[in-house]
Coordinates of C-alpha atoms and ligand atoms in Angstrom, one line a residue:
V1 CA 3.1 -35.5 7.0
S2 CA 2.3 -39.1 6.5
G3 CA 4.8 -42.0 6.7
F4 CA 5.3 -42.0 3.0
S5 CA 7.9 -39.3 3.2
R6 CA 10.1 -41.6 5.3
T7 CA 9.8 -44.5 2.8
P8 CA 13.0 -44.8 0.8
I9 CA 12.3 -44.5 -2.8
T10 CA 14.4 -46.0 -5.5
G11 CA 14.0 -45.7 -9.3
R12 CA 10.9 -44.1 -10.8
W13 CA 8.2 -42.6 -8.6
D14 CA 4.9 -44.1 -9.5
N15 CA 2.2 -41.9 -8.0
S16 CA -0.7 -44.1 -9.3
R17 CA 0.1 -46.8 -6.8
R18 CA -0.3 -44.5 -3.8
P19 CA -3.5 -43.5 -2.1
F20 CA -4.0 -40.0 -3.5
L21 CA -5.4 -38.3 -0.4
F22 CA -2.6 -39.3 2.0
V23 CA 0.2 -38.1 -0.2
T24 CA 1.1 -34.5 0.3
L25 CA 3.2 -32.4 -2.1
T26 CA 6.0 -32.5 0.4
D27 CA 5.9 -36.3 0.2
L28 CA 6.0 -36.2 -3.6
L29 CA 8.9 -33.7 -3.6
V30 CA 10.9 -35.8 -1.0
A31 CA 10.4 -38.8 -3.2
R32 CA 11.5 -36.9 -6.3
I33 CA 14.6 -35.6 -4.5
R34 CA 15.5 -39.1 -3.3
A35 CA 15.1 -40.4 -6.9
R36 CA 16.8 -37.6 -8.8
G37 CA 18.6 -35.3 -6.5
P38 CA 18.0 -31.8 -5.1
L39 CA 15.6 -29.4 -6.8
T40 CA 16.5 -25.8 -7.8
V41 CA 14.3 -23.3 -5.9
A42 CA 12.7 -22.6 -9.3
E43 CA 11.7 -26.2 -9.7
F44 CA 10.4 -26.3 -6.1
M45 CA 8.4 -23.1 -6.6
D46 CA 7.0 -24.4 -9.9
A47 CA 5.7 -27.5 -8.1
A48 CA 4.5 -25.6 -5.0
L49 CA 2.5 -23.2 -7.2
Y50 CA 1.6 -25.1 -10.3
D51 CA 1.7 -28.9 -9.7
P52 CA -1.5 -29.9 -11.6
E53 CA -3.1 -31.5 -8.6
R54 CA -1.6 -30.1 -5.4
G55 CA -0.1 -26.8 -6.6
Y56 CA -1.3 -23.6 -4.8
Y57 CA -2.8 -22.1 -8.0
A58 CA -3.9 -25.4 -9.5
S59 CA -6.1 -26.3 -6.5
A60 CA -8.4 -23.2 -6.5
A61 CA -9.8 -20.8 -9.1
Q62 CA -9.2 -17.7 -7.0
R63 CA -6.4 -17.1 -4.5
S64 CA -6.7 -13.3 -3.8
G65 CA -9.3 -11.3 -2.0
R66 CA -10.5 -11.0 1.6
A67 CA -11.0 -14.8 1.9
G68 CA -7.7 -15.6 0.2
D69 CA -4.0 -14.9 0.9
F70 CA -3.2 -11.6 -0.7
F71 CA -4.9 -8.6 -2.4
T72 CA -4.4 -7.3 -5.9
S73 CA -5.9 -4.2 -7.5
V74 CA -8.5 -6.4 -9.1
D75 CA -9.9 -7.3 -5.6
V76 CA -10.6 -3.6 -5.0
G77 CA -13.5 -3.7 -7.4
P78 CA -14.4 -2.7 -11.0
L79 CA -12.7 0.8 -10.9
F80 CA -9.3 -0.7 -11.8
G81 CA -10.7 -2.3 -14.9
E82 CA -12.6 0.8 -15.8
L83 CA -9.3 2.8 -15.8
L84 CA -7.5 0.2 -17.8
A85 CA -10.2 0.4 -20.4
V86 CA -9.4 4.1 -20.7
Q87 CA -5.7 3.2 -21.4
L88 CA -6.7 0.4 -23.8
D89 CA -9.0 2.7 -25.7
E90 CA -6.0 5.0 -26.5
M91 CA -4.0 1.9 -27.5
W92 CA -6.8 0.8 -29.8
R93 CA -6.8 4.2 -31.5
L94 CA -3.0 4.0 -32.0
T95 CA -3.0 0.5 -33.5
R96 CA -6.0 1.4 -35.7
A97 CA -4.1 4.5 -36.9
A98 CA -1.3 2.1 -37.9
G99 CA -3.6 -0.1 -39.9
G100 CA -5.2 -2.4 -37.3
T101 CA -8.7 -3.7 -37.9
T102 CA -9.4 -5.9 -35.0
F103 CA -8.0 -5.2 -31.5
D104 CA -6.6 -8.2 -29.5
L105 CA -6.8 -8.0 -25.8
V106 CA -4.8 -10.8 -24.3
E107 CA -4.8 -10.9 -20.5
A108 CA -2.1 -13.2 -19.2
G109 CA -2.2 -14.7 -15.7
A110 CA -5.9 -13.8 -15.8
G111 CA -6.9 -15.8 -12.7
N112 CA -10.6 -16.4 -12.8
G113 CA -11.2 -13.6 -15.3
R114 CA -12.4 -10.8 -13.2
L115 CA -10.2 -8.1 -14.6
T116 CA -11.1 -8.9 -18.2
R117 CA -14.8 -8.9 -17.2
D118 CA -14.4 -5.4 -15.5
I119 CA -12.6 -4.1 -18.7
L120 CA -15.3 -5.5 -21.0
D121 CA -18.1 -4.1 -18.8
A122 CA -16.6 -0.7 -18.9
A123 CA -15.7 -0.9 -22.6
A124 CA -19.3 -1.9 -23.5
V125 CA -20.6 1.3 -22.0
H126 CA -17.8 3.9 -22.4
H127 CA -15.6 2.7 -25.3
R128 CA -18.1 1.3 -27.7
E129 CA -15.9 1.5 -30.9
M130 CA -13.0 -0.3 -29.2
Y131 CA -15.4 -2.9 -27.7
E132 CA -16.9 -3.7 -31.1
H133 CA -13.4 -4.4 -32.5
M134 CA -12.1 -6.4 -29.5
R135 CA -11.0 -10.0 -29.7
V136 CA -10.4 -11.3 -26.2
T137 CA -8.1 -14.1 -24.9
L138 CA -7.7 -15.0 -21.3
V139 CA -4.4 -16.9 -20.7
E140 CA -4.1 -18.8 -17.5
R141 CA -1.9 -21.7 -16.4
S142 CA -4.3 -23.0 -13.7
A143 CA -7.0 -25.3 -15.2
A144 CA -9.2 -24.5 -12.2
A145 CA -9.0 -20.8 -12.9
R146 CA -9.6 -21.4 -16.6
E147 CA -12.7 -23.4 -15.8
A148 CA -14.1 -20.4 -13.9
H149 CA -13.8 -18.0 -16.9
A150 CA -17.2 -18.7 -18.5
A151 CA -19.0 -18.2 -15.2
T152 CA -17.1 -15.0 -14.4
L153 CA -17.8 -13.5 -17.8
G154 CA -21.4 -14.6 -17.9
D155 CA -23.6 -13.8 -20.9
A156 CA -23.1 -10.1 -21.1
H157 CA -20.3 -10.2 -23.7
R158 CA -21.4 -13.2 -25.7
D159 CA -21.2 -11.1 -28.9
R160 CA -17.4 -10.7 -28.5
P161 CA -15.0 -13.5 -29.5
I162 CA -13.6 -14.7 -26.2
A163 CA -11.1 -17.6 -25.8
S164 CA -9.6 -19.1 -22.7
L165 CA -6.1 -20.7 -23.2
A166 CA -3.2 -22.1 -21.2
E167 CA -0.6 -20.4 -23.3
L168 CA -0.2 -17.1 -25.2
P169 CA -1.7 -17.1 -28.7
A170 CA 0.1 -15.7 -31.7
P171 CA 0.2 -13.4 -33.6
I172 CA -1.3 -10.7 -31.4
D173 CA -2.3 -7.3 -32.9
G174 CA -3.3 -5.2 -29.9
V175 CA -2.4 -5.6 -26.2
I176 CA -0.9 -8.2 -23.9
L177 CA -1.9 -7.2 -20.4
A178 CA -0.7 -8.9 -17.2
N179 CA -1.5 -7.8 -13.6
E180 CA 0.7 -9.5 -11.0
L181 CA 1.8 -12.4 -13.3
L182 CA 5.5 -11.8 -13.1
D183 CA 5.7 -11.9 -9.3
A184 CA 4.1 -15.4 -9.4
L185 CA 6.8 -16.9 -11.7
P186 CA 9.4 -19.2 -10.2
V187 CA 12.9 -17.8 -9.4
H188 CA 16.3 -19.3 -8.8
V189 CA 18.1 -18.2 -5.6
V190 CA 21.8 -17.5 -5.6
I191 CA 24.2 -16.6 -2.7
G192 CA 27.5 -14.6 -2.9
T193 CA 30.4 -16.5 -1.2
D194 CA 34.1 -16.0 -0.9
A195 CA 34.5 -18.8 -3.4
G196 CA 32.1 -17.2 -5.9
L197 CA 28.4 -17.6 -6.7
R198 CA 26.5 -20.6 -5.4
E199 CA 22.9 -21.6 -6.0
V200 CA 20.4 -22.6 -3.3
Y201 CA 18.7 -26.0 -3.8
V202 CA 16.0 -27.9 -2.0
A203 CA 17.2 -31.2 -0.6
E204 CA 15.6 -33.6 1.9
R205 CA 16.7 -34.8 5.3
A206 CA 14.7 -37.6 7.1
G207 CA 11.6 -36.7 5.1
A208 CA 11.8 -33.0 5.6
L209 CA 12.6 -30.4 2.9
V210 CA 15.8 -28.5 3.7
E211 CA 18.0 -26.0 1.9
T212 CA 21.4 -26.8 0.5
T213 CA 23.8 -25.1 -1.9
G214 CA 25.6 -26.2 -5.0
D215 CA 27.0 -25.0 -8.4
L216 CA 24.8 -22.9 -10.7
S217 CA 22.2 -25.1 -12.4
D218 CA 22.0 -23.1 -15.6
P219 CA 24.5 -20.9 -17.4
A220 CA 21.6 -18.5 -18.0
I221 CA 21.9 -17.4 -14.3
A222 CA 25.4 -16.0 -14.8
A223 CA 24.4 -14.5 -18.1
Y224 CA 21.4 -12.8 -16.4
L225 CA 23.6 -11.2 -13.7
D226 CA 26.2 -10.2 -16.3
R227 CA 23.6 -8.5 -18.4
L228 CA 22.4 -6.5 -15.4
G229 CA 26.0 -5.8 -14.2
V230 CA 25.2 -7.0 -10.6
A231 CA 26.2 -9.8 -8.3
P232 CA 25.1 -10.5 -4.7
A233 CA 27.7 -9.4 -2.1
V234 CA 29.4 -12.1 0.0
G235 CA 26.8 -13.5 2.4
A236 CA 23.9 -12.0 0.4
R237 CA 21.1 -13.9 -1.4
A238 CA 19.4 -12.8 -4.5
D239 CA 16.6 -14.0 -6.8
V240 CA 17.2 -14.7 -10.4
G241 CA 13.9 -14.7 -12.4
L242 CA 14.8 -16.6 -15.5
Q243 CA 11.1 -17.6 -16.1
A244 CA 10.1 -14.0 -16.1
I245 CA 12.7 -13.2 -18.8
R246 CA 11.5 -16.2 -20.9
W247 CA 7.9 -15.1 -20.5
I248 CA 8.8 -11.6 -21.8
E249 CA 10.7 -13.2 -24.7
E250 CA 7.6 -15.3 -25.6
A251 CA 5.3 -12.3 -25.2
A252 CA 7.5 -10.2 -27.4
R253 CA 7.5 -13.0 -30.1
S254 CA 3.7 -13.3 -29.9
L255 CA 3.2 -9.5 -30.3
A256 CA 3.1 -8.7 -34.0
R257 CA 2.1 -5.1 -33.3
G258 CA 0.9 -3.2 -30.3
F259 CA 1.6 -3.1 -26.6
L260 CA 2.8 -5.1 -23.7
L261 CA 1.3 -3.6 -20.5
L262 CA 2.6 -5.1 -17.2
I263 CA 1.6 -4.2 -13.7
D264 CA 3.5 -5.7 -10.9
Y265 CA 5.6 -5.0 -7.8
G266 CA 9.3 -4.9 -7.8
H267 CA 12.4 -2.7 -7.9
E268 CA 15.3 -1.8 -10.2
A269 CA 18.3 -4.3 -10.1
A270 CA 20.5 -1.8 -8.2
E271 CA 18.0 -1.8 -5.3
L272 CA 17.4 -5.6 -5.3
F273 CA 21.2 -6.2 -5.2
S274 CA 21.8 -3.6 -2.4
P275 CA 22.1 -4.3 1.3
S276 CA 18.4 -3.5 1.8
H277 CA 17.5 -6.7 0.0
A278 CA 20.4 -8.9 1.1
S279 CA 18.1 -11.7 2.1
G280 CA 16.5 -11.9 -1.4
T281 CA 12.8 -11.4 -1.8
L282 CA 11.3 -14.9 -2.1
T283 CA 8.6 -15.3 0.5
G284 CA 5.3 -16.9 1.3
Y285 CA 1.8 -15.5 2.1
R286 CA -1.0 -17.1 3.9
A287 CA -4.2 -15.4 5.0
H288 CA -2.7 -12.0 4.3
R289 CA 0.3 -12.7 6.6
L290 CA 3.9 -12.8 5.5
R291 CA 5.4 -16.3 5.8
P292 CA 9.1 -16.0 5.1
D293 CA 9.7 -19.8 5.6
W294 CA 9.0 -20.5 1.9
L295 CA 9.9 -24.2 2.2
S296 CA 7.0 -25.0 4.5
E297 CA 3.7 -26.6 3.4
P298 CA 4.3 -26.4 -0.4
G299 CA 1.0 -26.0 -2.2
G300 CA -0.7 -24.5 0.9
R301 CA 0.5 -21.0 0.6
D302 CA 1.3 -18.3 -2.0
L303 CA 5.0 -18.0 -3.0
T304 CA 6.2 -14.8 -4.6
A305 CA 9.3 -12.7 -5.4
H306 CA 9.8 -9.1 -6.3
V307 CA 10.1 -8.4 -10.0
N308 CA 13.4 -7.1 -11.2
L309 CA 12.2 -4.2 -13.3
T310 CA 15.6 -3.6 -14.9
A311 CA 15.8 -7.2 -16.1
I312 CA 12.2 -7.0 -17.5
R313 CA 13.0 -3.8 -19.4
L314 CA 16.3 -5.1 -20.8
A315 CA 14.6 -8.4 -21.8
A316 CA 11.8 -6.5 -23.6
E317 CA 14.3 -4.3 -25.4
D318 CA 16.6 -7.2 -26.3
A319 CA 13.5 -8.9 -27.8
G320 CA 12.8 -5.9 -30.1
L321 CA 10.2 -3.9 -28.1
T322 CA 10.5 -0.2 -27.3
T323 CA 10.1 0.9 -23.7
I324 CA 7.4 3.6 -23.4
G325 CA 7.8 4.0 -19.7
M326 CA 7.5 2.7 -16.1
V327 CA 5.5 4.6 -13.5
D328 CA 4.0 4.0 -10.1
Q329 CA 0.4 2.9 -10.1
T330 CA -0.5 6.2 -8.4
Y331 CA 0.7 8.2 -11.4
F332 CA -0.7 5.7 -13.9
L333 CA -4.2 5.9 -12.5
M334 CA -4.1 9.6 -11.8
S335 CA -2.9 10.3 -15.4
L336 CA -5.9 8.3 -16.6
G337 CA -8.3 10.4 -14.6
I338 CA -9.2 8.3 -11.6
T339 CA -10.1 11.5 -9.6
D340 CA -12.7 12.4 -12.2
R341 CA -14.4 9.1 -11.7
V342 CA -15.4 9.5 -8.1
A343 CA -18.2 11.7 -6.9
A344 CA -18.8 13.6 -3.6
G345 CA -21.8 12.7 -1.5
P346 CA -22.9 10.4 1.2
D347 CA -24.6 7.6 -0.7
R348 CA -23.1 4.2 -0.3
A349 CA -22.0 3.7 -4.0
A350 CA -20.1 7.0 -4.0
V351 CA -18.4 6.3 -0.7
A352 CA -17.4 2.8 -2.0
R353 CA -15.9 4.3 -5.2
R354 CA -14.0 6.9 -3.2
L355 CA -12.6 4.2 -1.0
A356 CA -11.7 2.1 -4.0
A357 CA -9.9 5.0 -5.6
K358 CA -8.0 5.7 -2.5
T359 CA -6.9 2.0 -2.1
L360 CA -5.7 1.9 -5.7
V361 CA -3.6 5.1 -5.5
M362 CA -2.5 5.3 -1.9
P363 CA 1.3 5.8 -1.6
G364 CA 2.7 3.1 0.7
G365 CA 0.0 0.7 -0.5
L366 CA -0.9 -0.5 -4.0
G367 CA -0.2 3.0 -5.4
S368 CA 3.5 2.9 -4.8
T369 CA 4.3 -0.8 -4.6
M370 CA 2.6 -1.5 -8.0
K371 CA 4.5 -0.3 -11.1
T372 CA 3.1 0.0 -14.5
M373 CA 5.4 -0.9 -17.4
A374 CA 4.5 -0.3 -21.1
F375 CA 6.4 -1.5 -24.1
A376 CA 5.5 -1.3 -27.8
R377 CA 6.2 -3.0 -31.1
G378 CA 5.6 -1.5 -34.6
L379 CA 4.4 1.9 -33.4
P380 CA 7.4 4.2 -33.6
G381 CA 7.4 7.2 -31.3
V382 CA 4.1 6.4 -29.5
R383 CA 3.3 7.9 -26.1
L384 CA 0.6 6.8 -23.7
A385 CA -1.6 8.9 -21.4
G386 CA -1.1 6.6 -18.4
L387 CA 2.7 6.7 -18.6
S388 CA 2.9 10.5 -19.4
S389 CA 4.1 11.5 -15.9
G390 CA 7.2 9.3 -16.2
R391 CA 7.3 8.9 -12.5
L392 CA 8.9 5.9 -10.8
T393 CA 9.7 6.2 -7.1
Ligands
SAM401 C1 -0.8 -13.5 -8.5 S1 -2.0 -14.2 -9.5 C2 -2.7 -12.8 -10.3 C3 -4.1 -13.1 -10.8 C4 -4.8 -11.8 -11.4 N1 -4.1 -11.3 -12.6 C5 -5.0 -10.7 -10.4 O1 -4.4 -9.7 -10.6 O2 -5.8 -10.9 -9.4 C6 -1.0 -14.9 -10.8 C7 -1.7 -15.7 -11.8 O3 -0.9 -16.0 -12.9 C8 -1.1 -17.4 -13.3 N2 0.1 -17.8 -14.1 C9 1.3 -18.2 -13.7 N3 2.1 -18.5 -14.7 C10 1.4 -18.3 -15.8 C11 1.7 -18.4 -17.2 N4 3.0 -18.8 -17.6 N5 0.8 -18.1 -18.1 C12 -0.5 -17.8 -17.7 N6 -0.8 -17.7 -16.4 C13 0.1 -17.9 -15.5 C14 -1.3 -18.1 -12.0 O4 -1.9 -19.4 -12.2 C15 -2.2 -17.1 -11.3 O5 -3.6 -17.3 -11.6

């Protein structure tokens, strides 16, 4: 850390006067705290992940994969997109039966666009009618990732209307899909004390970022806990994902008719507020290793928190959507026929697909940590093949 972090700052912070390369995000946050007071954990996380210049997601187009910090199902290869195309095809048929003429596929938190590409590649071959009615939008907050969309998608789908945006479009008639978006949204952190609920803040001491506690920063935090009927026990910490709730509300508003299909890792509220999660779930990842010291090197590592599945379901229902179901990824992909898509035999391609299938459904790995959640608007009584098992472990 350069000497800047030890420079007392008064008044407004003017970044333009400082040599860009020598100023770390820690320096900027220390200066901001000196000028305006401690940050909520959500504000800290927002800067660490999404600061337009130094944020973790802002400074690279792709963060997952072998060379990155974590794996998602998209990194396993095209099989995941192929299976999603099967589920999307059923959704297209259901919206068409209800009067839909075009089929919007909006992928939110699209990263550099690989999942949409895999879906389109599969749809072009196996789901031609859906493909020809598709209108595609990739929604991604990181400008670096958005810039990669054209190269990822290449020329193969130039006949389809494809847009790349920073925010959700509206109105959407079709599907909003998000794989591991919610776990990347900033959370507030609260602690149960004898004197009631306190919030964790990020303060600074001698140029270093440190934790402190204070009153709740937002009445929505207490409302969130009341709605769930939970509270952290004395001495326990818990994450409060207000941004996830706000994102669900916005997605529900944007969805005129169709489906919201979310795939992410998390637990029901009762589990997250039980002794097994008494330290909360906010953590860092770097080079595939857990880094629980989430305050260190902001911008240089992934920060993530488990999704509160109960809060997501209630937010979706409060916003007028109908819950179709929540299942483990194992059941979702098995119900969509993943085992029919792999072949026996020693050739390399067959072996690679079998390995990919195993990675996607393996209990204890992506198969049981990832949950698929589906919600609908304007399609009373619909059921979906991928959610038909109704299994959540
Ligand atoms: C964990 S990554 C997942 C990327 C990709 N979906 C995958 O599965 O590999 C989360 C992505 O969501 C993006 N993101 C975060 N907040 C967002 C928002 N409000 N709207 C759109 N994208 C967002 C991040 O920039 C990041 O690219």
